[in-house]
Structure formats: C-alpha cells, structure tokens
Short mmCIF file of C-alpha atoms in Angstrom, two decimals:
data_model
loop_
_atom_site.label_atom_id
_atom_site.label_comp_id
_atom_site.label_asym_id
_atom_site.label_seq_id
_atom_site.Cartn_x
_atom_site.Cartn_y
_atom_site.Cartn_z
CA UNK A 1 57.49 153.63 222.31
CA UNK A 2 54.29 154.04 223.91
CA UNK A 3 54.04 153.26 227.49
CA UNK A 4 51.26 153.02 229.84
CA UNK A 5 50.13 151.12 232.98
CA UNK A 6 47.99 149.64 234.89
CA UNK A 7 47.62 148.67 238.38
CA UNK A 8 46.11 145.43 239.68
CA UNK A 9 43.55 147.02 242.21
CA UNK A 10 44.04 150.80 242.41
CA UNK A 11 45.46 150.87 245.73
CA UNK A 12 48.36 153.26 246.66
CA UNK A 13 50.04 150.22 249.11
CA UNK A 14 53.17 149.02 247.21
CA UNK A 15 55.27 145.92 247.71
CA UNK A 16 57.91 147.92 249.81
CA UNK A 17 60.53 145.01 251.33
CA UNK A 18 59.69 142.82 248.75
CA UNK A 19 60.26 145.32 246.35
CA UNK A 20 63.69 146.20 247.84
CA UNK A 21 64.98 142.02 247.38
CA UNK A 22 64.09 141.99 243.71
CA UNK A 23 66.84 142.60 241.20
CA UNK A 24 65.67 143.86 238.12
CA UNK A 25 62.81 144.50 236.95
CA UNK A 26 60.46 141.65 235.78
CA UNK A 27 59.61 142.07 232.23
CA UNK A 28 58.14 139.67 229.40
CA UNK A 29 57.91 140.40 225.95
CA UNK A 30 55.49 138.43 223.08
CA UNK A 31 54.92 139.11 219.21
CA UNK A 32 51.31 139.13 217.69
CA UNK A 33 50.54 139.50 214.27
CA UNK A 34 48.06 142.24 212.51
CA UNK A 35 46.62 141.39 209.00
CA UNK A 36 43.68 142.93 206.54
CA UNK A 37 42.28 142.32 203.69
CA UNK A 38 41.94 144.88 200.64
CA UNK A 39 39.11 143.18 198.58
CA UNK A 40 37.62 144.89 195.13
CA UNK A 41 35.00 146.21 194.86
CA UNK A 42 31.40 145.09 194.46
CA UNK A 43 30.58 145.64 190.77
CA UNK A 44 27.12 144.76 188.33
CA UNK A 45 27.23 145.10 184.99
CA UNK A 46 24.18 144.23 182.71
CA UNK A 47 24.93 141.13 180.32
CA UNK A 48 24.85 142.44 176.24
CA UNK A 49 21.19 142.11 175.07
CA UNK A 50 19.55 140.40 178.08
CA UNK A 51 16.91 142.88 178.50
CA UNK A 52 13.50 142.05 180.34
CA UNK A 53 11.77 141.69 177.26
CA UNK A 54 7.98 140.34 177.70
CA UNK A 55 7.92 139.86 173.62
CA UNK A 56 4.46 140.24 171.78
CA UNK A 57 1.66 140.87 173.55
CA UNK A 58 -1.93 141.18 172.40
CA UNK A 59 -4.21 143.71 174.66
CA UNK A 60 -7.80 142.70 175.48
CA UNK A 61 -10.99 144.15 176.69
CA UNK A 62 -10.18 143.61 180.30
CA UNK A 63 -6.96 144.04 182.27
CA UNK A 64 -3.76 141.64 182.54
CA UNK A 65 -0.39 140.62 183.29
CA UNK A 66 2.44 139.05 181.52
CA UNK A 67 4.62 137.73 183.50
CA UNK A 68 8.41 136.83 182.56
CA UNK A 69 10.70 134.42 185.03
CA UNK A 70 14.17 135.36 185.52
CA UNK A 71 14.55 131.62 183.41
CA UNK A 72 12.44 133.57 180.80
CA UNK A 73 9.62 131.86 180.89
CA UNK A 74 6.62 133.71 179.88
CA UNK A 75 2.48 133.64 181.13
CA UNK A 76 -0.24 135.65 181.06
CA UNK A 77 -3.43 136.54 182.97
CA UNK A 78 -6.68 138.35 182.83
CA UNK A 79 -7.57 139.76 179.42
CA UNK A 80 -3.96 139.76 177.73
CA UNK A 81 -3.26 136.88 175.38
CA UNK A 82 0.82 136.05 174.06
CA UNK A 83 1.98 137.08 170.94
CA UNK A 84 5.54 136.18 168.90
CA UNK A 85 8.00 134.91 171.83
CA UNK A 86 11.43 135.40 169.87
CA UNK A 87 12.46 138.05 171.83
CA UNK A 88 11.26 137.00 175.04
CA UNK A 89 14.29 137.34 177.52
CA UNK A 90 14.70 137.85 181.15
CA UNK A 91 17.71 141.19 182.28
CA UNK A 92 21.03 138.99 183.02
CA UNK A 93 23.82 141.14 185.08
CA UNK A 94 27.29 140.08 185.93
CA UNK A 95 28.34 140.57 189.49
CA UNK A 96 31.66 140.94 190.04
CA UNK A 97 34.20 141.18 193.18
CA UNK A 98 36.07 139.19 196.19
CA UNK A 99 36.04 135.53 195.21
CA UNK A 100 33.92 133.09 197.87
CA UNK A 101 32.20 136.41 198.87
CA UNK A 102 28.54 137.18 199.58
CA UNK A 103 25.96 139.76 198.66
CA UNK A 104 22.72 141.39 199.06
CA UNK A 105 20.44 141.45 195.80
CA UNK A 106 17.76 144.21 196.01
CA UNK A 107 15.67 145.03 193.41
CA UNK A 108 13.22 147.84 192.72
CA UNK A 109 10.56 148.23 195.41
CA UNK A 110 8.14 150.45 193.56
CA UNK A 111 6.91 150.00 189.75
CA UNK A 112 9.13 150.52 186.79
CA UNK A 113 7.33 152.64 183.94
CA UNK A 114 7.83 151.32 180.35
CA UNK A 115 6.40 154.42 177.27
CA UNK A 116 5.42 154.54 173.97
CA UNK A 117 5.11 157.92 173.53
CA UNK A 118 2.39 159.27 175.50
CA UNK A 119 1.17 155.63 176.31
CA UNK A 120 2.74 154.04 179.10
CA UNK A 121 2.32 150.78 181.65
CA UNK A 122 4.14 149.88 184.61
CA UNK A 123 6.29 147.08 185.64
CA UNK A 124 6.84 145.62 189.09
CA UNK A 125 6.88 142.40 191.54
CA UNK A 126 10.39 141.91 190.07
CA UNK A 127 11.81 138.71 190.92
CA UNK A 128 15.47 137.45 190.78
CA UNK A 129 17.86 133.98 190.74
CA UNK A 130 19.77 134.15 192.70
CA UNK A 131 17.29 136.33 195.25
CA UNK A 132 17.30 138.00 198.40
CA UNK A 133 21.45 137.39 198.77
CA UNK A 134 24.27 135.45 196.21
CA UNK A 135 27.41 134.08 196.66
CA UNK A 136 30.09 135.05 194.04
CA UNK A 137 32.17 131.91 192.61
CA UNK A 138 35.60 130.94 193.44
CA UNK A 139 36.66 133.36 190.58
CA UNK A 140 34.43 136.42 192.38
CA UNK A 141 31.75 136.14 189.75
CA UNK A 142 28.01 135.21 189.79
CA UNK A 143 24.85 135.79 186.81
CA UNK A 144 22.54 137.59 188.10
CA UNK A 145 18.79 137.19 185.98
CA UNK A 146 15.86 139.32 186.85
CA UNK A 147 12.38 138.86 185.71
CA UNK A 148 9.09 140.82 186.25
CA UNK A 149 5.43 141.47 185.84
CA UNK A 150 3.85 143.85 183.49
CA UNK A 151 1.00 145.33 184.21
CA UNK A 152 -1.31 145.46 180.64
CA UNK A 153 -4.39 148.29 180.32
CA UNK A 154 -7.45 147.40 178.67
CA UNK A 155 -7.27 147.65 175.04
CA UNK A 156 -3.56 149.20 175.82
CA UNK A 157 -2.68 151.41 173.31
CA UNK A 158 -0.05 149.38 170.24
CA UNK A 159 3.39 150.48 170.31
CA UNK A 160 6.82 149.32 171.28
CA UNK A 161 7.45 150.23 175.08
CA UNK A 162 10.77 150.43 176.56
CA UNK A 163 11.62 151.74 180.49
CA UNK A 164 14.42 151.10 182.54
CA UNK A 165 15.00 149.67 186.29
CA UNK A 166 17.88 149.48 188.49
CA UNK A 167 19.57 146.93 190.58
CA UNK A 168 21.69 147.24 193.66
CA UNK A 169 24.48 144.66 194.95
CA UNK A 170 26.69 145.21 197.96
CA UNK A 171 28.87 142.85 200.25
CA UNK A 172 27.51 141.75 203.57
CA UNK B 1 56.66 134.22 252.67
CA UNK B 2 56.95 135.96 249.19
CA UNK B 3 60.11 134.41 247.39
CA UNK B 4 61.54 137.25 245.17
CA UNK B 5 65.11 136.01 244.35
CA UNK B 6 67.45 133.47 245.65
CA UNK B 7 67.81 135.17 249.13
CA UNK B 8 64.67 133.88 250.85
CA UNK B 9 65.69 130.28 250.10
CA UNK B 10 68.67 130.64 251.42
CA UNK B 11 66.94 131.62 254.23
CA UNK B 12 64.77 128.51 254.14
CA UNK B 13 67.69 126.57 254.13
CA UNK B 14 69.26 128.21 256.91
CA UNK B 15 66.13 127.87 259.48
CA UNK B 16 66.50 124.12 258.39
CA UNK B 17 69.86 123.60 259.64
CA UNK B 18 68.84 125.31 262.76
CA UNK B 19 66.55 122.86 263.40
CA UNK B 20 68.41 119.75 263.29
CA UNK B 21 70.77 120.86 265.19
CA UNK B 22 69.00 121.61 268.13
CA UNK B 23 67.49 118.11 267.94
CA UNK B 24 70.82 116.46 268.44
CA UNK B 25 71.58 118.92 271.66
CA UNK B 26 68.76 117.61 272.82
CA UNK B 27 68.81 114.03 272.15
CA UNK B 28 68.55 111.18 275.20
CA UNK B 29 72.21 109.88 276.42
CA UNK B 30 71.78 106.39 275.53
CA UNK B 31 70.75 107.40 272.39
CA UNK B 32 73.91 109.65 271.73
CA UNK B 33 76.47 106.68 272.02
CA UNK B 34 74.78 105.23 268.86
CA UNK B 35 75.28 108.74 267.27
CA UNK B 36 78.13 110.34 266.04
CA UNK B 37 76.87 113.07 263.67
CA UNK B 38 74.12 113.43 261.54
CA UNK B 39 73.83 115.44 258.25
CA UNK B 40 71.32 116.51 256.17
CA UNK B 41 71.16 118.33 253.89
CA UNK B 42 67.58 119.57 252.76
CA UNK B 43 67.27 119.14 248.89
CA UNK B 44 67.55 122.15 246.32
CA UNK B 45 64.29 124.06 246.72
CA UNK B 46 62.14 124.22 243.13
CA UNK B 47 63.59 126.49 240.97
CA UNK B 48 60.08 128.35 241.49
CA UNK B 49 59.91 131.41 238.66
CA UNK B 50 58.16 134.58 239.70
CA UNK B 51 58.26 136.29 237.17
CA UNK B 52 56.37 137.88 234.32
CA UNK B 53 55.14 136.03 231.27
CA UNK B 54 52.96 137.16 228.29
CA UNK B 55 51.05 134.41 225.68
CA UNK B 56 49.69 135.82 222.53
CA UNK B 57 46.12 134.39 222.42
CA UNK B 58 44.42 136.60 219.49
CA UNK B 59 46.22 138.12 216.65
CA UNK B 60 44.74 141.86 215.18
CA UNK B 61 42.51 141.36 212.14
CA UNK B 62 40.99 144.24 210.73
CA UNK B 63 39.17 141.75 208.11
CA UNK B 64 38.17 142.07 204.70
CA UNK B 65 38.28 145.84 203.47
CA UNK B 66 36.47 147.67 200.75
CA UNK B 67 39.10 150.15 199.01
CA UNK B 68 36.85 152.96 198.64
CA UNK B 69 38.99 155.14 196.36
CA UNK B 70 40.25 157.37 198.44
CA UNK B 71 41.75 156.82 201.44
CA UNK B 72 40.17 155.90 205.43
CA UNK B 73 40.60 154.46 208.76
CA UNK B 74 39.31 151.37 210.01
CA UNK B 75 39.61 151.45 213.83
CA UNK B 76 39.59 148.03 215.49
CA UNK B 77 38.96 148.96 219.56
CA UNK B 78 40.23 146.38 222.25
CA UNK B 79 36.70 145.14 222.54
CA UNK B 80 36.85 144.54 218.88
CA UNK B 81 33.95 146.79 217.69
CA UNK B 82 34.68 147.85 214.24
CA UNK B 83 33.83 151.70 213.13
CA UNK B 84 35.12 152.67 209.58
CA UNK B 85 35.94 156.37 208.78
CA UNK B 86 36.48 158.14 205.53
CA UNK B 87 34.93 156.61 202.23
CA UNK B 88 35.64 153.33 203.01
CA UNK B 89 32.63 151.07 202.67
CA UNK B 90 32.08 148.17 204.32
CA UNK B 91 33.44 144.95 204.00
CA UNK B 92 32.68 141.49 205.53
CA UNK B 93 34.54 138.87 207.39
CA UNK B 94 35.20 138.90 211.04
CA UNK B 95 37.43 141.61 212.76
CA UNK B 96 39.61 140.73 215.95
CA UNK B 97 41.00 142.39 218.62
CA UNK B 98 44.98 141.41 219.58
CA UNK B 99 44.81 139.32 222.94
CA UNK B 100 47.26 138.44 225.68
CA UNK B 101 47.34 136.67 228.86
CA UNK B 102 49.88 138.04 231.44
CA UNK B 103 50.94 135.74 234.64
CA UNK B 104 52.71 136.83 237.25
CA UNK B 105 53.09 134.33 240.01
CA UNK B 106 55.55 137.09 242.04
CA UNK B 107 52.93 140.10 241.67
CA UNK B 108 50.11 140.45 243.97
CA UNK B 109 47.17 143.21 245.06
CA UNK B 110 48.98 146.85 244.29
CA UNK B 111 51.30 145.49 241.52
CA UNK B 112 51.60 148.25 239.15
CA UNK B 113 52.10 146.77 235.31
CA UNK B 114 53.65 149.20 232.19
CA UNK B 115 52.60 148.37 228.78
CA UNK B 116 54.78 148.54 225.95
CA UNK B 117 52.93 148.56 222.33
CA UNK B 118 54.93 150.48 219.03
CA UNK B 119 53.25 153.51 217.98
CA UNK B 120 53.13 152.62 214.50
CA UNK B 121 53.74 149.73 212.20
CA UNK B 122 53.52 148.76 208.68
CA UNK B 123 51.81 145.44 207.10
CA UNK B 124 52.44 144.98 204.31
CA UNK B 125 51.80 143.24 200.68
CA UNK B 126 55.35 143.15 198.27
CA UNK B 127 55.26 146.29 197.60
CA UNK B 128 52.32 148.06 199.11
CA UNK B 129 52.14 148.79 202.58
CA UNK B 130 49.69 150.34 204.93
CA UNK B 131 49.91 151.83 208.81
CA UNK B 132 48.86 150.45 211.82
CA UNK B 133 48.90 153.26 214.81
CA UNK B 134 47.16 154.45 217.75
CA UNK B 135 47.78 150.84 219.43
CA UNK B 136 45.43 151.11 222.48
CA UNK B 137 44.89 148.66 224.98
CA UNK B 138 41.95 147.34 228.17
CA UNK B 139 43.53 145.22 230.78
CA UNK B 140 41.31 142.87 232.63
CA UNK B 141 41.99 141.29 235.93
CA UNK B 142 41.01 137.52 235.22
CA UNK B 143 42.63 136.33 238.27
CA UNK B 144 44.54 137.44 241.63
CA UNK B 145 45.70 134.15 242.93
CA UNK B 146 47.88 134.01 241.07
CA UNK B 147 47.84 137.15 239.05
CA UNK B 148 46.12 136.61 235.63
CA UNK B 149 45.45 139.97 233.71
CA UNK B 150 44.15 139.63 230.24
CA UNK B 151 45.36 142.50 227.72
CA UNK B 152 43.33 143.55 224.88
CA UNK B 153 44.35 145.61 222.12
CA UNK B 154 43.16 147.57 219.48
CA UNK B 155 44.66 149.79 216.57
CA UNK B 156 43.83 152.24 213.84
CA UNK B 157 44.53 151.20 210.33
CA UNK B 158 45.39 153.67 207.42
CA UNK B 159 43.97 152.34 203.96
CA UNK B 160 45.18 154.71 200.92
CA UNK B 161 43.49 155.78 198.21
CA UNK B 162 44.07 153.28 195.74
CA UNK B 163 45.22 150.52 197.93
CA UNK B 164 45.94 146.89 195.77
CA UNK B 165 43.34 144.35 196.60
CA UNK B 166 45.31 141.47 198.84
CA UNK B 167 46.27 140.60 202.11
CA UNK B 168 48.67 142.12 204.37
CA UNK B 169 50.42 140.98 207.12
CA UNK B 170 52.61 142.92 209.64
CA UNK B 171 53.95 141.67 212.86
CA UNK B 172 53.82 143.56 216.48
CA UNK B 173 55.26 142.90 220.06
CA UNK B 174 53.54 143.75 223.29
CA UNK B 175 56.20 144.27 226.53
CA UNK B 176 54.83 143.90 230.22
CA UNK B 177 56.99 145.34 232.62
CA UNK B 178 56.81 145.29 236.58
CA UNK B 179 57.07 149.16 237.47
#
C-alpha cells in the first residue's frame, strides 16, 4: 500500500488531550472506479476506381480550368472547352475507425502535378464532402469524395496525364 | 468543548445533575413543603459522529485511446491534464481525474490526514487487461468549519502493444485515516 499525508494547515500544534480521549483511530474507506477506452485506429483507404478523373478535355489558345466537384460534376473556364465525360469521376476514400467518432479531413495544401511524359499541369484548390472535419457512422465508417481544379496550359500539349495526391485523416 | 467519544457527554450529563441539585438546596421554605423531590433526567445527547467520511464524486477515466502498436503510458494527473508517452497517438473523448470529498466534523486546524491508494491495479476487458499504477494524489482544503478536504487523484496507465479495441473497467478504493 501506498501511504501518504497531509496536514490541514502545516502547523506543528497537535490535538494533544483531545487526542489522548479518542479510541481508535478515525478512518473511512470509499471505492472509485477507473475505465479507458482502446479504440482502432483511424484508417483511409481509396474506393476501387474512383479516381479524380477530369475526363476529355480540349486545350485552347488561352489558359483554363476544369474543375471537378467531389459530386463529380464537371466545368470549365478560360480557353479550355469539355470533351467525352464517361470517365469523369471525383477520388472516393473509405474512412474507417471508432464508431460515433470524429475527424479532421486535410487535403493537399500545395498543387498536385499530373505528366504525360515530359508535359505536365498541376492540380490544386482541392475540395472535399465531407470537408474541414467528418463524423464516422454508427458502424465507424464514412465516404470520403474529393474533387479538384486543374490547371490547363495554352494549347497544352495531347496526352493522357496521370499524378497522384494524398489525404490525411486523424481523430480529434 | 470538542466531543471525541462518549466521555465528554457523560460529562455533560454530570454538570447537569449538579445543577439541579443545587437549585433545590436553595429553594424558598414555603415552597419546599409543596416539594418532595424532583428528577430529571436530561435526554440522551445526539448521537453526534465525529468521525471521518469519504464520498466518491469523480471516477478515473483515461478516455478513448489510440492503440498505437506498441505499447505507452497515458498519465492522467490529479488536475486531470492528460500527457501520452510512447507511440500512442491521440485519442478523443474527455479524461477525468478520480475525486473525493473527505469530512471530518472531529478534525480541526493541525489534523494530520494519511492517504491510502493501491499501487497498482488492473482493468480489465474478458480477457485482456491493462495496469493502472503510480496512483498520485492533491488534497485541497475546501473548508475548515467543519473540515472539508477535497482529494484528487491521478494514475498512470500501461497500454500494450497490441491492446484489443474495447472498454475496460477496474475498480479502486481510497482510505483516509486520522494519523
């Protein structure tokens, strides 16, 4: 057993005849209970084929954007017109951990680089549903869909560009 | 007068008696041929209790617990600040100190108090079990008149390596003693 004390008021005056009438000594013991909670861990894991895929897209003589939603939904500005939108989709992830529990969603700050050989454009202003934080179900799951802006050159060069970006979720 | 044990009311009782008696010595003669002899008798004093007594008011929750894959410490201090050690990564949910309220009608300015707390236990889940040590306590004087002292504890917790996911419970008890 562990025993320590303390004093109510650190002065050295006892109780002295008082002391000497009282039988033995006073004592009270109580129970309390401890408890924690091992919960999984946070995990992501990208969805099969749900890419950020911006489909076709035609290059013009001045710059432009496509942008894709993370509900897939695809525009365009400046000088970029939309081709074929078959394989338009927006990245899906499946987050995974303590049931009822929630989480911080961040995505990349900077720009994402997509190639086609030595041709290359960027991709950035990612956007997310659910954003900023989720809130995994009563099962510990939640979809996570991502969309994004890419950034088109003039007359960009034809090819098929690919890239990859990273998300991060963790428990707060 | 401080009233440690049965003796002092006995005392009371006896400087009662006293009393009445000398008011019948004293009493005028006319009045004494209507007397014969009085008795009273004062009433049992209150069974007054002086003594110690402890109420649990917060249990120890270390909260919700990342298992990091290999093993940690969460420390949980009396003030209930949090500090994880080791690999383990943070989890959420609200961590608690233990907390108990000690009376002591009896004690009074000088009153020196020992504190009991285990120096390990084990919560547990079925099978699985982790350690709770280094029980560690703050004792605040809330009160003097009477004596109120809150007691705050705090405790290390040992999370293995591959600890199962669930909750654990695990009880402890906290003796106050009069030194």
């Amino acid at each position: 057993m562990n025993i320590k004390r303390f004093a109510v008021i650190t002065v050295a005056t006892s109780l002295l005849a008082a002391s000497s009438l009282s039988a033995a000594q006073n004592s009270a013991t109580t129970s309390a209970n401890a408890k924690a909670n091992i919960i999984s861990p946070i995990s992501i894991v990208k969805v099969v084929g749900a890419d950020l895929n911006f489909g076709d897209v035609v290059p013009g003589g001045t710059v432009g954007t496509v942008v894709v939603t993370p509900a897939a939904a695809r525009t365009s500005t400046g000088g970029v017109s939309l081709g074929n939108a078959a394989a338009v989709t927006a990245a899906a992830f499946t987050v995974g951990g303590a049931n009822n529990a929630t989480y911080t969603i961040t995505l990349p700050a900077g720009p994402a680089t997509v190639t086609a050989g030595a041709n290359t454009m960027t991709v950035d202003t990612f956007t997310s549903n659910p954003s900023g934080t989720g809130l995994l179900s009563g099962t510990g799951t939640q979809t996570l869909n991502v969309g994004g802006t890419l950034n088109v050159g003039v007359n960009q060069a034809v090819g098929a560009y690919t890239g990859t970006f990273s998300v991060t979720v963790a428990y707060n | 007068m401080e009233s440690r044990s049965g003796k002092t009311n006995l005392k009371m009782r006896t400087f009662i008696s006293r009393c009445l008696l000398a008011g019948l010595l004293l009493a005028p003669a006319g009045a004494r041929a209507a007397q014969s002899k009085a008795t009273r008798s004062a009433s049992a004093l209150t069974n007054v209790t002086n003594g110690i007594a402890v109420a649990r008011t917060k249990d120890l929750d270390f909260a919700n617990i990342v298992a990091g894959g290999a093993a940690g410490t969460v420390v949980v201090s009396p003030a209930n600040v949090k500090t994880f050690t080791g690999p383990l990564t943070f989890g959420n949910g609200l961590t608690s100190n233990a907390s108990f309220n000690v009376t002591h009608p009896g004690g009074t300015f000088g009153t020196i108090y020992g504190v009991v707390l285990p120096t390990s236990i084990n919560i547990t889940r079925g099978p699985s079990s982790m350690v709770v040590d280094n029980f560690n306590y703050d004792a605040t004087l809330v009160d003097l008149f009477p004596i109120l002292v809150r007691v705050d504890v705090g405790a290390t917790l040992h999370v293995g390596a591959a600890q199962p996911v669930g909750t654990y419970n695990g009880t402890f008890n906290v003796t106050i003693t009069e030194q």
